[in-house]
PDB file of C-alpha atoms in Angstrom:
ATOM      1  CA  ASP A   1      75.598 150.368  -9.490  1.00 66.00           C
ATOM      2  CA  THR A   2      72.464 149.915  -7.382  1.00 69.00           C
ATOM      3  CA  GLU A   3      71.278 146.839  -9.165  1.00 94.00           C
ATOM      4  CA  VAL A   4      70.266 143.393  -7.975  1.00 98.00           C
ATOM      5  CA  THR A   5      70.323 141.013 -10.916  1.00 98.00           C
ATOM      6  CA  GLN A   6      68.249 137.845 -10.951  1.00 98.00           C
ATOM      7  CA  THR A   7      68.511 135.060 -13.486  1.00 98.00           C
ATOM      8  CA  PRO A   8      66.694 133.552 -15.183  1.00 98.00           C
ATOM      9  CA  LYS A   9      63.751 135.911 -15.629  1.00 97.00           C
ATOM     10  CA  HIS A  10      61.405 133.020 -16.357  1.00 98.00           C
ATOM     11  CA  LEU A  11      61.689 129.337 -15.521  1.00 98.00           C
ATOM     12  CA  VAL A  12      59.408 126.405 -16.240  1.00 97.00           C
ATOM     13  CA  MET A  13      60.270 123.174 -14.471  1.00 96.00           C
ATOM     14  CA  GLY A  14      58.752 119.778 -13.925  1.00 95.00           C
ATOM     15  CA  MET A  15      58.065 118.387 -10.491  1.00 94.00           C
ATOM     16  CA  THR A  16      61.026 115.993 -10.729  1.00 93.00           C
ATOM     17  CA  ASN A  17      63.515 118.573 -11.984  1.00 93.00           C
ATOM     18  CA  LYS A  18      66.335 120.260 -10.107  1.00 96.00           C
ATOM     19  CA  LYS A  19      66.953 123.892 -10.942  1.00 97.00           C
ATOM     20  CA  SER A  20      68.586 126.935  -9.382  1.00 98.00           C
ATOM     21  CA  LEU A  21      67.765 130.622  -9.210  1.00 98.00           C
ATOM     22  CA  LYS A  22      70.614 133.080  -9.088  1.00 98.00           C
ATOM     23  CA  CYS A  23      70.888 136.537  -7.555  1.00 98.00           C
ATOM     24  CA  GLU A  24      73.875 138.855  -7.791  1.00 98.00           C
ATOM     25  CA  GLN A  25      74.742 142.283  -6.428  1.00 97.00           C
ATOM     26  CA  HIS A  26      77.937 144.313  -6.532  1.00 95.00           C
ATOM     27  CA  MET A  27      77.066 146.990  -4.008  1.00 95.00           C
ATOM     28  CA  GLY A  28      79.096 145.435  -1.196  1.00 94.00           C
ATOM     29  CA  HIS A  29      75.898 144.531   0.650  1.00 96.00           C
ATOM     30  CA  ARG A  30      76.276 141.882   3.345  1.00 95.00           C
ATOM     31  CA  ALA A  31      72.590 141.023   3.858  1.00 95.00           C
ATOM     32  CA  MET A  32      70.661 139.177   1.177  1.00 97.00           C
ATOM     33  CA  TYR A  33      67.107 137.908   1.101  1.00 97.00           C
ATOM     34  CA  TRP A  34      64.773 135.587  -0.769  1.00 98.00           C
ATOM     35  CA  TYR A  35      61.080 136.379  -1.001  1.00 98.00           C
ATOM     36  CA  LYS A  36      58.228 134.473  -2.628  1.00 98.00           C
ATOM     37  CA  GLN A  37      55.266 136.293  -4.128  1.00 98.00           C
ATOM     38  CA  LYS A  38      52.064 134.632  -5.256  1.00 97.00           C
ATOM     39  CA  ALA A  39      49.732 136.430  -7.636  1.00 95.00           C
ATOM     40  CA  LYS A  40      47.912 139.406  -6.100  1.00 93.00           C
ATOM     41  CA  LYS A  41      49.649 138.863  -2.731  1.00 96.00           C
ATOM     42  CA  PRO A  42      52.501 140.763  -1.062  1.00 96.00           C
ATOM     43  CA  PRO A  43      56.027 139.325  -1.044  1.00 97.00           C
ATOM     44  CA  GLU A  44      56.669 136.819   1.757  1.00 97.00           C
ATOM     45  CA  LEU A  45      60.080 136.519   3.354  1.00 96.00           C
ATOM     46  CA  MET A  46      61.697 133.108   2.946  1.00 97.00           C
ATOM     47  CA  PHE A  47      65.378 133.371   3.917  1.00 97.00           C
ATOM     48  CA  VAL A  48      67.812 135.950   5.238  1.00 96.00           C
ATOM     49  CA  TYR A  49      71.578 135.740   4.863  1.00 96.00           C
ATOM     50  CA  SER A  50      73.879 137.960   6.867  1.00 94.00           C
ATOM     51  CA  TYR A  51      77.614 137.895   6.120  1.00 94.00           C
ATOM     52  CA  GLU A  52      77.119 134.781   4.009  1.00 95.00           C
ATOM     53  CA  LYS A  53      75.493 132.881   6.878  1.00 96.00           C
ATOM     54  CA  LEU A  54      71.849 131.867   6.998  1.00 95.00           C
ATOM     55  CA  SER A  55      70.267 133.869   9.799  1.00 93.00           C
ATOM     56  CA  ILE A  56      66.552 133.372   9.161  1.00 91.00           C
ATOM     57  CA  ASN A  57      64.571 130.521   7.609  1.00 91.00           C
ATOM     58  CA  GLU A  58      60.876 131.310   7.725  1.00 91.00           C
ATOM     59  CA  SER A  59      59.833 127.654   8.001  1.00 92.00           C
ATOM     60  CA  VAL A  60      60.391 127.105   4.309  1.00 96.00           C
ATOM     61  CA  PRO A  61      60.045 123.477   3.057  1.00 96.00           C
ATOM     62  CA  SER A  62      63.322 121.689   2.430  1.00 95.00           C
ATOM     63  CA  ARG A  63      62.625 121.448  -1.293  1.00 96.00           C
ATOM     64  CA  PHE A  64      63.914 125.052  -1.301  1.00 98.00           C
ATOM     65  CA  SER A  65      67.613 125.167  -0.446  1.00 97.00           C
ATOM     66  CA  PRO A  66      69.410 128.516  -0.271  1.00 98.00           C
ATOM     67  CA  GLU A  67      73.123 128.998  -0.695  1.00 97.00           C
ATOM     68  CA  CYS A  68      75.367 132.047  -0.369  1.00 97.00           C
ATOM     69  CA  PRO A  69      78.740 131.115  -1.891  1.00 95.00           C
ATOM     70  CA  ASN A  70      80.159 134.622  -1.508  1.00 94.00           C
ATOM     71  CA  SER A  71      79.120 138.110  -0.512  1.00 91.00           C
ATOM     72  CA  SER A  72      77.890 138.993  -4.004  1.00 96.00           C
ATOM     73  CA  LEU A  73      75.970 135.878  -4.898  1.00 97.00           C
ATOM     74  CA  LEU A  74      72.848 134.169  -3.582  1.00 98.00           C
ATOM     75  CA  ASN A  75      71.359 131.010  -5.002  1.00 98.00           C
ATOM     76  CA  LEU A  76      68.088 129.208  -4.420  1.00 98.00           C
ATOM     77  CA  HIS A  77      68.205 125.537  -5.306  1.00 98.00           C
ATOM     78  CA  LEU A  78      64.907 123.944  -6.191  1.00 97.00           C
ATOM     79  CA  HIS A  79      64.089 120.254  -6.099  1.00 96.00           C
ATOM     80  CA  ALA A  80      60.850 118.269  -6.258  1.00 95.00           C
ATOM     81  CA  LEU A  81      58.666 121.357  -6.322  1.00 96.00           C
ATOM     82  CA  GLN A  82      54.893 121.297  -6.440  1.00 96.00           C
ATOM     83  CA  PRO A  83      52.628 123.276  -8.779  1.00 97.00           C
ATOM     84  CA  GLU A  84      51.626 125.472  -5.805  1.00 97.00           C
ATOM     85  CA  ASP A  85      55.247 126.645  -5.624  1.00 98.00           C
ATOM     86  CA  SER A  86      54.703 128.551  -8.848  1.00 98.00           C
ATOM     87  CA  ALA A  87      55.312 132.194  -7.995  1.00 98.00           C
ATOM     88  CA  LEU A  88      57.552 135.216  -8.501  1.00 98.00           C
ATOM     89  CA  TYR A  89      60.783 134.737  -6.525  1.00 98.00           C
ATOM     90  CA  LEU A  90      62.417 137.975  -5.480  1.00 98.00           C
ATOM     91  CA  CYS A  91      65.911 138.574  -4.225  1.00 98.00           C
ATOM     92  CA  ALA A  92      66.903 141.643  -2.239  1.00 98.00           C
ATOM     93  CA  SER A  93      70.059 143.009  -0.679  1.00 97.00           C
ATOM     94  CA  ARG A  94      70.848 145.535   2.009  1.00 96.00           C
ATOM     95  CA  ILE A  95      74.077 147.011   3.271  1.00 93.00           C
ATOM     96  CA  GLY A  96      73.745 144.995   6.479  1.00 91.00           C
ATOM     97  CA  GLN A  97      71.446 143.386   8.985  1.00 86.00           C
ATOM     98  CA  GLY A  98      71.132 144.600  12.553  1.00 81.00           C
ATOM     99  CA  ALA A  99      70.599 147.691  14.668  1.00 80.00           C
ATOM    100  CA  SER A 100      73.157 149.799  12.835  1.00 83.00           C
ATOM    101  CA  PHE A 101      71.414 149.336   9.527  1.00 87.00           C
ATOM    102  CA  ARG A 102      67.779 150.104  10.314  1.00 85.00           C
ATOM    103  CA  ASN A 103      68.176 153.392   8.438  1.00 90.00           C
ATOM    104  CA  THR A 104      69.106 151.677   5.175  1.00 92.00           C
ATOM    105  CA  GLU A 105      66.872 150.540   2.382  1.00 94.00           C
ATOM    106  CA  ALA A 106      66.794 147.168   0.684  1.00 96.00           C
ATOM    107  CA  PHE A 107      67.216 146.871  -3.059  1.00 97.00           C
ATOM    108  CA  PHE A 108      65.121 144.332  -4.920  1.00 98.00           C
ATOM    109  CA  GLY A 109      65.729 142.468  -8.132  1.00 98.00           C
ATOM    110  CA  GLN A 110      63.091 142.067 -10.850  1.00 97.00           C
ATOM    111  CA  GLY A 111      62.411 138.501  -9.843  1.00 98.00           C
ATOM    112  CA  THR A 112      62.271 135.085 -11.447  1.00 98.00           C
ATOM    113  CA  ARG A 113      58.824 133.949 -12.483  1.00 98.00           C
ATOM    114  CA  LEU A 114      58.711 130.241 -11.776  1.00 98.00           C
ATOM    115  CA  THR A 115      56.127 127.872 -13.167  1.00 98.00           C
ATOM    116  CA  VAL A 116      56.049 124.271 -11.914  1.00 97.00           C
ATOM    117  CA  VAL A 117      54.278 121.842 -14.221  1.00 96.00           C
TER     118      VAL A 117
ATOM    119  CA  ASP B   1      57.713 144.483  13.494  1.00 59.00           C
ATOM    120  CA  ALA B   2      54.937 147.068  13.957  1.00 61.00           C
ATOM    121  CA  LYS B   3      51.838 146.259  11.998  1.00 87.00           C
ATOM    122  CA  THR B   4      50.825 148.835   9.449  1.00 95.00           C
ATOM    123  CA  THR B   5      47.391 149.264   7.923  1.00 96.00           C
ATOM    124  CA  GLN B   6      46.652 150.848   4.573  1.00 98.00           C
ATOM    125  CA  PRO B   7      43.493 151.267   2.497  1.00 98.00           C
ATOM    126  CA  PRO B   8      43.275 148.461  -0.062  1.00 97.00           C
ATOM    127  CA  SER B   9      42.812 150.771  -3.037  1.00 98.00           C
ATOM    128  CA  MET B  10      42.762 154.418  -4.102  1.00 98.00           C
ATOM    129  CA  ASP B  11      42.232 156.360  -7.294  1.00 98.00           C
ATOM    130  CA  CYS B  12      43.958 159.558  -8.287  1.00 97.00           C
ATOM    131  CA  ALA B  13      43.559 161.794 -11.329  1.00 98.00           C
ATOM    132  CA  GLU B  14      46.613 162.199 -13.492  1.00 98.00           C
ATOM    133  CA  GLY B  15      48.501 165.396 -12.651  1.00 97.00           C
ATOM    134  CA  ARG B  16      47.002 165.644  -9.182  1.00 97.00           C
ATOM    135  CA  ALA B  17      48.739 164.843  -5.924  1.00 98.00           C
ATOM    136  CA  ALA B  18      48.302 161.311  -4.642  1.00 98.00           C
ATOM    137  CA  ASN B  19      48.150 161.089  -0.857  1.00 98.00           C
ATOM    138  CA  LEU B  20      48.541 157.563   0.462  1.00 98.00           C
ATOM    139  CA  PRO B  21      47.881 157.063   4.185  1.00 98.00           C
ATOM    140  CA  CYS B  22      49.418 154.499   6.505  1.00 98.00           C
ATOM    141  CA  ASN B  23      48.476 153.763  10.083  1.00 97.00           C
ATOM    142  CA  HIS B  24      51.185 152.419  12.401  1.00 95.00           C
ATOM    143  CA  SER B  25      49.725 153.117  15.813  1.00 93.00           C
ATOM    144  CA  THR B  26      51.913 150.510  17.585  1.00 91.00           C
ATOM    145  CA  ILE B  27      55.201 151.691  16.103  1.00 92.00           C
ATOM    146  CA  SER B  28      58.100 151.785  18.534  1.00 90.00           C
ATOM    147  CA  GLY B  29      60.608 154.596  18.862  1.00 89.00           C
ATOM    148  CA  ASN B  30      63.352 152.821  16.940  1.00 89.00           C
ATOM    149  CA  GLU B  31      61.265 151.839  13.933  1.00 92.00           C
ATOM    150  CA  TYR B  32      61.629 153.664  10.647  1.00 94.00           C
ATOM    151  CA  VAL B  33      58.716 153.965   8.230  1.00 96.00           C
ATOM    152  CA  TYR B  34      59.629 152.819   4.737  1.00 97.00           C
ATOM    153  CA  TRP B  35      57.621 153.084   1.546  1.00 98.00           C
ATOM    154  CA  TYR B  36      58.044 150.826  -1.452  1.00 98.00           C
ATOM    155  CA  ARG B  37      55.982 150.386  -4.567  1.00 98.00           C
ATOM    156  CA  GLN B  38      55.577 147.509  -6.947  1.00 98.00           C
ATOM    157  CA  ILE B  39      54.567 148.021 -10.518  1.00 96.00           C
ATOM    158  CA  HIS B  40      52.904 144.989 -12.061  1.00 89.00           C
ATOM    159  CA  SER B  41      55.216 141.958 -12.211  1.00 83.00           C
ATOM    160  CA  GLN B  42      58.315 143.954 -11.286  1.00 94.00           C
ATOM    161  CA  GLY B  43      60.388 143.917  -8.110  1.00 97.00           C
ATOM    162  CA  PRO B  44      59.513 146.338  -5.296  1.00 98.00           C
ATOM    163  CA  GLN B  45      61.063 149.775  -5.729  1.00 97.00           C
ATOM    164  CA  TYR B  46      62.252 151.840  -2.780  1.00 97.00           C
ATOM    165  CA  ILE B  47      60.596 155.263  -2.539  1.00 98.00           C
ATOM    166  CA  ILE B  48      61.451 156.959   0.744  1.00 98.00           C
ATOM    167  CA  HIS B  49      61.821 156.396   4.473  1.00 97.00           C
ATOM    168  CA  GLY B  50      61.809 158.411   7.687  1.00 97.00           C
ATOM    169  CA  LEU B  51      61.842 158.237  11.479  1.00 95.00           C
ATOM    170  CA  LYS B  52      60.292 161.407  12.889  1.00 94.00           C
ATOM    171  CA  ASN B  53      60.839 164.270  10.499  1.00 89.00           C
ATOM    172  CA  ASN B  54      59.174 164.830   7.179  1.00 95.00           C
ATOM    173  CA  GLU B  55      61.290 163.727   4.260  1.00 97.00           C
ATOM    174  CA  THR B  56      61.359 164.641   0.588  1.00 97.00           C
ATOM    175  CA  ASN B  57      63.246 163.240  -2.362  1.00 97.00           C
ATOM    176  CA  GLU B  58      62.897 163.349  -6.113  1.00 96.00           C
ATOM    177  CA  MET B  59      60.098 160.788  -6.063  1.00 95.00           C
ATOM    178  CA  ALA B  60      57.899 161.718  -3.143  1.00 98.00           C
ATOM    179  CA  SER B  61      57.373 163.345   0.230  1.00 98.00           C
ATOM    180  CA  LEU B  62      56.770 161.548   3.501  1.00 98.00           C
ATOM    181  CA  ILE B  63      54.790 163.246   6.221  1.00 98.00           C
ATOM    182  CA  ILE B  64      54.922 161.578   9.651  1.00 97.00           C
ATOM    183  CA  THR B  65      52.583 162.766  12.378  1.00 96.00           C
ATOM    184  CA  GLU B  66      54.117 164.117  15.553  1.00 95.00           C
ATOM    185  CA  ASP B  67      52.965 161.112  17.583  1.00 95.00           C
ATOM    186  CA  ARG B  68      54.330 158.834  14.808  1.00 95.00           C
ATOM    187  CA  LYS B  69      51.139 156.799  14.751  1.00 95.00           C
ATOM    188  CA  SER B  70      50.512 157.485  11.081  1.00 97.00           C
ATOM    189  CA  SER B  71      52.158 158.776   7.939  1.00 97.00           C
ATOM    190  CA  THR B  72      51.250 159.920   4.447  1.00 98.00           C
ATOM    191  CA  LEU B  73      53.170 159.363   1.250  1.00 98.00           C
ATOM    192  CA  ILE B  74      52.655 162.169  -1.235  1.00 98.00           C
ATOM    193  CA  LEU B  75      53.293 161.840  -4.966  1.00 98.00           C
ATOM    194  CA  PRO B  76      53.040 165.506  -5.945  1.00 97.00           C
ATOM    195  CA  HIS B  77      52.009 165.129  -9.596  1.00 96.00           C
ATOM    196  CA  ALA B  78      50.829 161.592 -10.243  1.00 97.00           C
ATOM    197  CA  THR B  79      51.323 160.120 -13.713  1.00 97.00           C
ATOM    198  CA  LEU B  80      49.948 156.944 -15.266  1.00 97.00           C
ATOM    199  CA  ARG B  81      53.322 155.312 -14.565  1.00 96.00           C
ATOM    200  CA  ASP B  82      52.684 155.740 -10.822  1.00 97.00           C
ATOM    201  CA  THR B  83      49.936 153.117 -10.985  1.00 98.00           C
ATOM    202  CA  ALA B  84      51.235 150.423  -8.619  1.00 98.00           C
ATOM    203  CA  VAL B  85      50.810 148.749  -5.254  1.00 98.00           C
ATOM    204  CA  TYR B  86      52.310 150.908  -2.508  1.00 98.00           C
ATOM    205  CA  TYR B  87      53.609 149.298   0.671  1.00 98.00           C
ATOM    206  CA  CYS B  88      54.212 151.009   4.005  1.00 97.00           C
ATOM    207  CA  ILE B  89      56.591 149.017   6.235  1.00 96.00           C
ATOM    208  CA  ALA B  90      57.886 149.682   9.755  1.00 94.00           C
ATOM    209  CA  VAL B  91      61.434 148.432  10.312  1.00 92.00           C
ATOM    210  CA  GLY B  92      63.391 148.598  13.559  1.00 85.00           C
ATOM    211  CA  PHE B  93      66.464 147.073  15.152  1.00 79.00           C
ATOM    212  CA  GLY B  94      67.486 143.913  13.337  1.00 77.00           C
ATOM    213  CA  GLN B  95      64.117 143.682  11.649  1.00 85.00           C
ATOM    214  CA  ASN B  96      63.410 142.740   8.076  1.00 89.00           C
ATOM    215  CA  PHE B  97      61.115 144.132   5.426  1.00 93.00           C
ATOM    216  CA  VAL B  98      57.781 142.405   6.017  1.00 93.00           C
ATOM    217  CA  PHE B  99      55.153 143.408   3.482  1.00 95.00           C
ATOM    218  CA  GLY B 100      51.472 143.889   4.251  1.00 93.00           C
ATOM    219  CA  PRO B 101      48.745 143.943   1.588  1.00 94.00           C
ATOM    220  CA  GLY B 102      49.541 147.562   0.574  1.00 97.00           C
ATOM    221  CA  THR B 103      47.424 150.078  -1.319  1.00 98.00           C
ATOM    222  CA  ARG B 104      46.659 149.601  -4.980  1.00 98.00           C
ATOM    223  CA  LEU B 105      46.876 153.085  -6.501  1.00 98.00           C
ATOM    224  CA  SER B 106      45.227 153.632  -9.856  1.00 98.00           C
ATOM    225  CA  VAL B 107      46.118 156.869 -11.620  1.00 98.00           C
ATOM    226  CA  LEU B 108      43.316 157.729 -14.005  1.00 97.00           C
ATOM    227  CA  PRO B 109      43.683 159.799 -17.200  1.00 96.00           C
TER     228      PRO B 109
END
């Protein structure tokens, strides 16, 4: 199973709502990532988790709150978003993070398309 | 991460080989060259990666120049389903996948 599963596929939320995006993998990968992709732009790295600990936060606003409850699951909690936060949110996983793993690819999910109204 | 540069767009006739170039003139010795593609509104799909030697798999071939300053991804017989944005990414020790603008490949019937 080389699949990264993201739910939901589509989400519409108001600016006062709280919602969560979910990402799951069962490949035994210990590095997991959140990316944000605006229309016609490349994916931008948001967060990196390594062994369930947050290792990189790319200066993401606090209205985005990541969580890694276990090695298979990654969540992105959303609160008080703005319309400009509407985007495709991509999750990825990799066997590990660090020098030993530079020869390993990352697997991406199909994304959650988020619309903030 | 080494910066990579790619042409913004390319066309290819269906059934012909698609050759997508990538320049990575500042790549360091420990950085691998990875290629991904993204078909409209889907997640990026891994294609191939390499360090020094040419690589081939069921999807594509990767040719890396001897000085490692550039590489070419070859899709040997392009189909309409290969229409996508192709990203070339250099990844080294402890580095993450940072995407540049990529090349938008259009396969034409």
